C-alpha positions as semicolon CSV with decimal commas, in nm:
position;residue;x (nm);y (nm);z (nm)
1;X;2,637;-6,911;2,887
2;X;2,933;-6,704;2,998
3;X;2,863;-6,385;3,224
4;X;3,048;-6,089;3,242
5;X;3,148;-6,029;3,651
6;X;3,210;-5,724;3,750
7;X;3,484;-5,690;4,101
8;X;3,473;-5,322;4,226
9;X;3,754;-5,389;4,375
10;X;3,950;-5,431;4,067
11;X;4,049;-5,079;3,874
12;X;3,930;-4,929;3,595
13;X;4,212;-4,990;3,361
14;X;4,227;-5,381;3,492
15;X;3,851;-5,367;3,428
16;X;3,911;-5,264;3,097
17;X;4,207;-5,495;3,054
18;X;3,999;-5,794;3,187
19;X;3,703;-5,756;2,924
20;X;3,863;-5,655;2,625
21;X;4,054;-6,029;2,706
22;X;3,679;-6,158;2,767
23;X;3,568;-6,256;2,408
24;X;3,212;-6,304;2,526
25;X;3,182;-5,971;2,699
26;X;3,279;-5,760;2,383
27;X;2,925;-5,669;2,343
28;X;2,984;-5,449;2,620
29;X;3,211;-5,255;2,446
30;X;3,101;-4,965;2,230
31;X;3,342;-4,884;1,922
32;X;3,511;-4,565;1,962
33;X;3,267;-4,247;1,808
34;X;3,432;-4,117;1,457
35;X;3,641;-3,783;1,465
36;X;3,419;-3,497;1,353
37;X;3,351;-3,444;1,021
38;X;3,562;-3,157;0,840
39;X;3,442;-2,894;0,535
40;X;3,677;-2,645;0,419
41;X;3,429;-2,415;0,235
42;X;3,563;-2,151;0,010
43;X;3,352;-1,844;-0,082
44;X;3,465;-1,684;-0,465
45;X;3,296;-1,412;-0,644
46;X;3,113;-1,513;-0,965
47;X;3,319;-1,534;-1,250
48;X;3,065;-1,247;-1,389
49;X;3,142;-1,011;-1,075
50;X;3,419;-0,769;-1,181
51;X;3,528;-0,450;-1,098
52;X;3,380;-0,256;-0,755
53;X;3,280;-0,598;-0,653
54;X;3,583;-0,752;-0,629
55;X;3,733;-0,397;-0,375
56;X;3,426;-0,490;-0,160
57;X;3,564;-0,846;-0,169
58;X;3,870;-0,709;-0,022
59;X;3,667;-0,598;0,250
60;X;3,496;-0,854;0,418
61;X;3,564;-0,917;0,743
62;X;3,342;-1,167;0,856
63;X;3,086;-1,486;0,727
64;X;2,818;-1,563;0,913
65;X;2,697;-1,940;0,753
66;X;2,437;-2,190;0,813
67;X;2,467;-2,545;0,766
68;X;2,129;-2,708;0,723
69;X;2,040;-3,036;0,709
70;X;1,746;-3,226;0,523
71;X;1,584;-3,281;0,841
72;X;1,548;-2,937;0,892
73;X;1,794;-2,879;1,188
74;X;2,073;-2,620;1,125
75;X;2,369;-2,503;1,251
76;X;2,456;-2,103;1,220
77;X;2,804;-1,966;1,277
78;X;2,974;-1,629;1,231
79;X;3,356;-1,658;1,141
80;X;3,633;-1,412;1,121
81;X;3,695;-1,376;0,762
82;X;3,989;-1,220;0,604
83;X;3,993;-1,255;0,186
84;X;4,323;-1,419;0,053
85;X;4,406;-1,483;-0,349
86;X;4,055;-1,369;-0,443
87;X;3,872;-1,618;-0,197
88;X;3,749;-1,678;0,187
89;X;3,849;-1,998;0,374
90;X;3,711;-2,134;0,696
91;X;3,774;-2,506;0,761
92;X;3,454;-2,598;0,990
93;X;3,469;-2,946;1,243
94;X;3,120;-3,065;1,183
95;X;2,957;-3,303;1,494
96;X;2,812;-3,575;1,217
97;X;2,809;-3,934;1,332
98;X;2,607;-4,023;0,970
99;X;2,661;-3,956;0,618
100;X;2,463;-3,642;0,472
101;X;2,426;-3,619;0,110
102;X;2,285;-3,241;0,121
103;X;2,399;-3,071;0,424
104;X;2,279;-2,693;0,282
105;X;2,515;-2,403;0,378
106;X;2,404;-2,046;0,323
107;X;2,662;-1,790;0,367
108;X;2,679;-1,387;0,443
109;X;2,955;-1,168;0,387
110;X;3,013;-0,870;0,521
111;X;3,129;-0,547;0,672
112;X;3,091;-0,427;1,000
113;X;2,716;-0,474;0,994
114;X;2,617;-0,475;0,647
115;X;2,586;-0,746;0,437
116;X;2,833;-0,739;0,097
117;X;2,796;-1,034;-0,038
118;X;2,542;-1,360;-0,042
119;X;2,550;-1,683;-0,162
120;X;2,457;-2,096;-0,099
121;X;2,525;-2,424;-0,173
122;X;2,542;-2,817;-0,121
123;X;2,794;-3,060;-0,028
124;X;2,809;-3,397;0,080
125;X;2,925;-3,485;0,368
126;X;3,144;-3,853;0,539
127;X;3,160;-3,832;0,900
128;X;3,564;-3,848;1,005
129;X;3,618;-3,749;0,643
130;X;3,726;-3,470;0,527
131;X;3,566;-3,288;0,259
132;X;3,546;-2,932;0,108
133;X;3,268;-2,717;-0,043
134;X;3,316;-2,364;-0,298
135;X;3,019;-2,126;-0,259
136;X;2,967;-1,859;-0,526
137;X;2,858;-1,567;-0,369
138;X;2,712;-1,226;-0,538
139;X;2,677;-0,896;-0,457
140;X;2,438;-0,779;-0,190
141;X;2,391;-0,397;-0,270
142;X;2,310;-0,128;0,044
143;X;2,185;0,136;-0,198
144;X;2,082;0,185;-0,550
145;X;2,142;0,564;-0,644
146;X;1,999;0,772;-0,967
147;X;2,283;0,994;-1,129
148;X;2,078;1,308;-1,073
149;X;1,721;1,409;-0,873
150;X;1,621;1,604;-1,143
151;X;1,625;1,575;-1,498
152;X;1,478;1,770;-1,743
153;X;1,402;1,645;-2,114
154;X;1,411;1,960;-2,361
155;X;1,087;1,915;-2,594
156;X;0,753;1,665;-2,619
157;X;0,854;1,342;-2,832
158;X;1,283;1,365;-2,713
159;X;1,430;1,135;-2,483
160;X;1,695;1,125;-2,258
161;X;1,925;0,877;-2,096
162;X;1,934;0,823;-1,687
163;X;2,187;0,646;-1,520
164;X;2,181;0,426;-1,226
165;X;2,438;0,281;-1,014
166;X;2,411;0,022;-0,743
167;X;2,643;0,063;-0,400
168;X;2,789;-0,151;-0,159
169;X;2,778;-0,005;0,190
170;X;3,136;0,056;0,115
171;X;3,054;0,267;-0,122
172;X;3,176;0,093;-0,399
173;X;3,025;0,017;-0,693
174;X;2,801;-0,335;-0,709
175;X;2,906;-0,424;-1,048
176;X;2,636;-0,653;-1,323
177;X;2,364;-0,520;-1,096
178;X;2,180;-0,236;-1,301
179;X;1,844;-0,083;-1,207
180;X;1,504;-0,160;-1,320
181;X;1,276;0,194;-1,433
182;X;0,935;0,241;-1,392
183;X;0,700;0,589;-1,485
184;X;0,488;0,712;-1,183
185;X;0,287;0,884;-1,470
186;X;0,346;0,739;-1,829
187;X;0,125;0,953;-1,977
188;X;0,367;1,231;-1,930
189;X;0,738;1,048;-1,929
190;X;0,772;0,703;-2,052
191;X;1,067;0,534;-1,939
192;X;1,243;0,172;-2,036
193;X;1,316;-0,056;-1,782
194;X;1,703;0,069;-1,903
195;X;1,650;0,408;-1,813
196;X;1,549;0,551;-2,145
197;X;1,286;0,839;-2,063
198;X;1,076;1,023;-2,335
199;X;0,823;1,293;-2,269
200;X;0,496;1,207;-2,361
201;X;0,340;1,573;-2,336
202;X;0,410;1,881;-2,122
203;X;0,488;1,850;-1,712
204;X;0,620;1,632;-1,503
205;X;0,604;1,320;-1,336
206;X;0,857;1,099;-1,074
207;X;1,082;0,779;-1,212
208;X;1,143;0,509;-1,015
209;X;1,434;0,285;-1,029
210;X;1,464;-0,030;-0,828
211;X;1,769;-0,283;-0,770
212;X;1,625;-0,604;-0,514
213;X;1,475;-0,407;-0,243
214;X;1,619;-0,089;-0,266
215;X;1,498;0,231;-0,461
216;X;1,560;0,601;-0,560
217;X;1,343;0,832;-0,743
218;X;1,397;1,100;-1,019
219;X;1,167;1,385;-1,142
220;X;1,141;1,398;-1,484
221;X;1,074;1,746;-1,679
222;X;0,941;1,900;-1,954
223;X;0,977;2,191;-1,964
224;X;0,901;2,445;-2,266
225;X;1,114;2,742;-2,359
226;X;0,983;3,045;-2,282
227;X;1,227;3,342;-2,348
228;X;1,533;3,367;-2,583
229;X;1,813;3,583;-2,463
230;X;2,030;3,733;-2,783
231;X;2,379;3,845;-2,772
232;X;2,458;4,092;-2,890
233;X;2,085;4,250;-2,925
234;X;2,158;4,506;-3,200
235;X;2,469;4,504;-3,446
236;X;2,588;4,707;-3,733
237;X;2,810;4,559;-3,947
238;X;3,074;4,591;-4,249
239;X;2,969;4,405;-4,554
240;X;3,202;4,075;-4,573
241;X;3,185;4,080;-4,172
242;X;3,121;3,834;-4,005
243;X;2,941;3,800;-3,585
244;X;2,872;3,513;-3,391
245;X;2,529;3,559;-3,186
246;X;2,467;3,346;-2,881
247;X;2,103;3,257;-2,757
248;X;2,045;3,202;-2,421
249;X;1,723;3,010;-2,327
250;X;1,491;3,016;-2,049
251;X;1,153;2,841;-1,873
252;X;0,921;3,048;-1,732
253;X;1,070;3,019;-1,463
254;X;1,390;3,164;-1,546
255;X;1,584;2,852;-1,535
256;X;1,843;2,820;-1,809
257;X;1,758;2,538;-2,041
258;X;2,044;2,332;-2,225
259;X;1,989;2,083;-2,473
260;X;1,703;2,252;-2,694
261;X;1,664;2,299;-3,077
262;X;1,728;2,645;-3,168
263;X;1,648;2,768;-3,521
264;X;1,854;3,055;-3,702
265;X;1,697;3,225;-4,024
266;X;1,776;3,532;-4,181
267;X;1,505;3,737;-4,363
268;X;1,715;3,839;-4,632
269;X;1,987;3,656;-4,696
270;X;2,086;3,928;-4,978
271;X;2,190;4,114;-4,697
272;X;2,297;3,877;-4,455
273;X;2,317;3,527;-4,387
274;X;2,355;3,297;-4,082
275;X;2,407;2,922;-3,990
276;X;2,250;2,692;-3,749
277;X;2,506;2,781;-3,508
278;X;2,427;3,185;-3,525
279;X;2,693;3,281;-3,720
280;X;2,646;3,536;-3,954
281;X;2,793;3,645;-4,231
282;X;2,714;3,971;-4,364
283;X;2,679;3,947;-4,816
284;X;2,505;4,269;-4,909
285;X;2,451;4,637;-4,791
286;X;2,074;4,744;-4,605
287;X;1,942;4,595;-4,286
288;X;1,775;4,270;-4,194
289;X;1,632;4,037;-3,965
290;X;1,739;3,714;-3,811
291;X;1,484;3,540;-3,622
292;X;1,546;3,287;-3,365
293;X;1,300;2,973;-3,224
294;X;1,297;2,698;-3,010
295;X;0,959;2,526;-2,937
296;X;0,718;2,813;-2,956
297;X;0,924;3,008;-2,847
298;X;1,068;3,303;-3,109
299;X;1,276;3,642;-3,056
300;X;1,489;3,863;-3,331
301;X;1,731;4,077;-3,408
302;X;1,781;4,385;-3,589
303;X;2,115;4,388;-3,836
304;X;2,229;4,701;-4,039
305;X;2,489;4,602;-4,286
306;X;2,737;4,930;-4,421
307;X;2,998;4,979;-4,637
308;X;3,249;5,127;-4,419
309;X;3,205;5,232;-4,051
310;X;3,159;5,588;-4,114
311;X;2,822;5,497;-4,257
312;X;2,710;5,369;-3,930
């Protein structure tokens, strides 16, 4: 059996010289460790995220990733990240002396310290090979806002539509992420998970629309007319004249109300006549009413059709 002799007298490099000549002292010679392994991982938006999401793209100024292997060890990382041609690439030197079929990476993009974007994958990995992975990522909204705090819906058994918009912390609009609606009350204002809210009966009750984690309320009234305001409030007219009146509706609490049903009928349309708009057109001489509703609400007006205006 050959041995392996050792001088330390004799320098390294001759050392190293002297048993790579040895042919039975290559077993103490270890082969040279691989280079690192490489991934060059790409983050894209999803093909379905247009519009507001893809200016927050624009945006993101850093990833912070994990790479996470079966064994349950992980790696995490932040990285400078500037977008370029609608993607982010960071090439990554990986310390992998074995071949990993699933090395996990979850990703974070973002903005100063908020979070824009999200996503994960898997990739296979060669050590001293080279290889590349594509994440999707999606939207990660800061904020999901209602269009308005308070909406009212003009009469028992109409509906109205709310809007809902999710936000980056940019500001921008998360695009393909719409809100989910729920009633506090539904008894009083049913609502679709779309935003489609119909009063039920009388008063008023809080919406709720939610996007992930995040949430903003709405209160929803109904509120009933309770005072018409006519313009003009009196008018003589010329037969073959013709007067447009305005009504001008409020709550009981004098807030104006928009939106309502208002009826127009004239008493005697010998005499006068008017239109679902309120304007009327005069067709005979003597006087007249026209009376005005909406809800239970009603008011009226005096009208005094003449021939000429000396008769007034």
């Amino acid at each position: 059996m050959m041995r392996c002799r050792i001088d330390r007298d004799v320098p390294r490099l001759a050392l190293v010289a002297l048993l790579w000549g040895a042919g039975a002292c290559d077993a103490l010679l270890t082969d040279p460790a691989p280079p690192p392994a490489t991934v060059d991982v790409s983050f894209q938006i999803v093909p379905t995220a247009i519009g507001g999401s893809v200016q927050a793209f624009e945006k993101v100024r850093w990833a912070a990733v994990r790479f996470a292997r079966p064994d349950g060890s992980f790696r995490d990382t932040v990285f400078v990240a500037i977008p370029v041609d609608g993607r982010i690439r960071i090439p990554v030197a990986l310390e992998l002396q074995e071949r990993v079929d699933a090395l996990g990476i979850v990703a974070s993009l973002g903005l100063g310290p908020s979070p824009l974007f999200g996503g994960a994958g898997v990739v296979r990995i060669d050590p001293g090979q080279p290889t590349s992975a594509v994440i999707d990522v999606e939207p990660v909204p800061a904020a999901i806002v209602a269009e308005s705090p308070l909406v009212f819906i003009p009469n028992v058994g109409e509906s109205v539509d709310i809007a809902s918009a999710a936000l980056f912390a940019t500001g921008d609009t998360v695009t393909g992420l719409e809100g989910t609606w729920l009633s506090e009350d539904p008894t009083t204002v049913e609502v679709t998970p779309t935003g489609t809210a119909t009063a039920i009966q009388l008063g008023q009750t809080r919406l709720e629309v939610r996007a992930a984690m995040l949430a903003d309320t709405v209160v929803v009234a109904t509120s009933p007319v309770d005072t018409i305001l006519l313009s003009p409030a009196d008018t003589t007219l010329i037969v073959g004249e013709t007067v447009q009146l305005t009504a001008v509706l409020q709550d009981a609490s004098i807030n104006a109300l928009v939106g309502r049903i208002i009826n127009w009928v004239s008493l005697d349309p010998a005499v006068a006549s008017v239109d679902a708009m309120g304007l009327v057109r005069t067709t005979g001489l003597g006087a007249t009413t026209i009376v005005v509703s909406s809800g239970t609400a009603v008011t009226s007006l005096s009208l005094t059709v003449v021939a000429t205006p000396n008769d007034e």
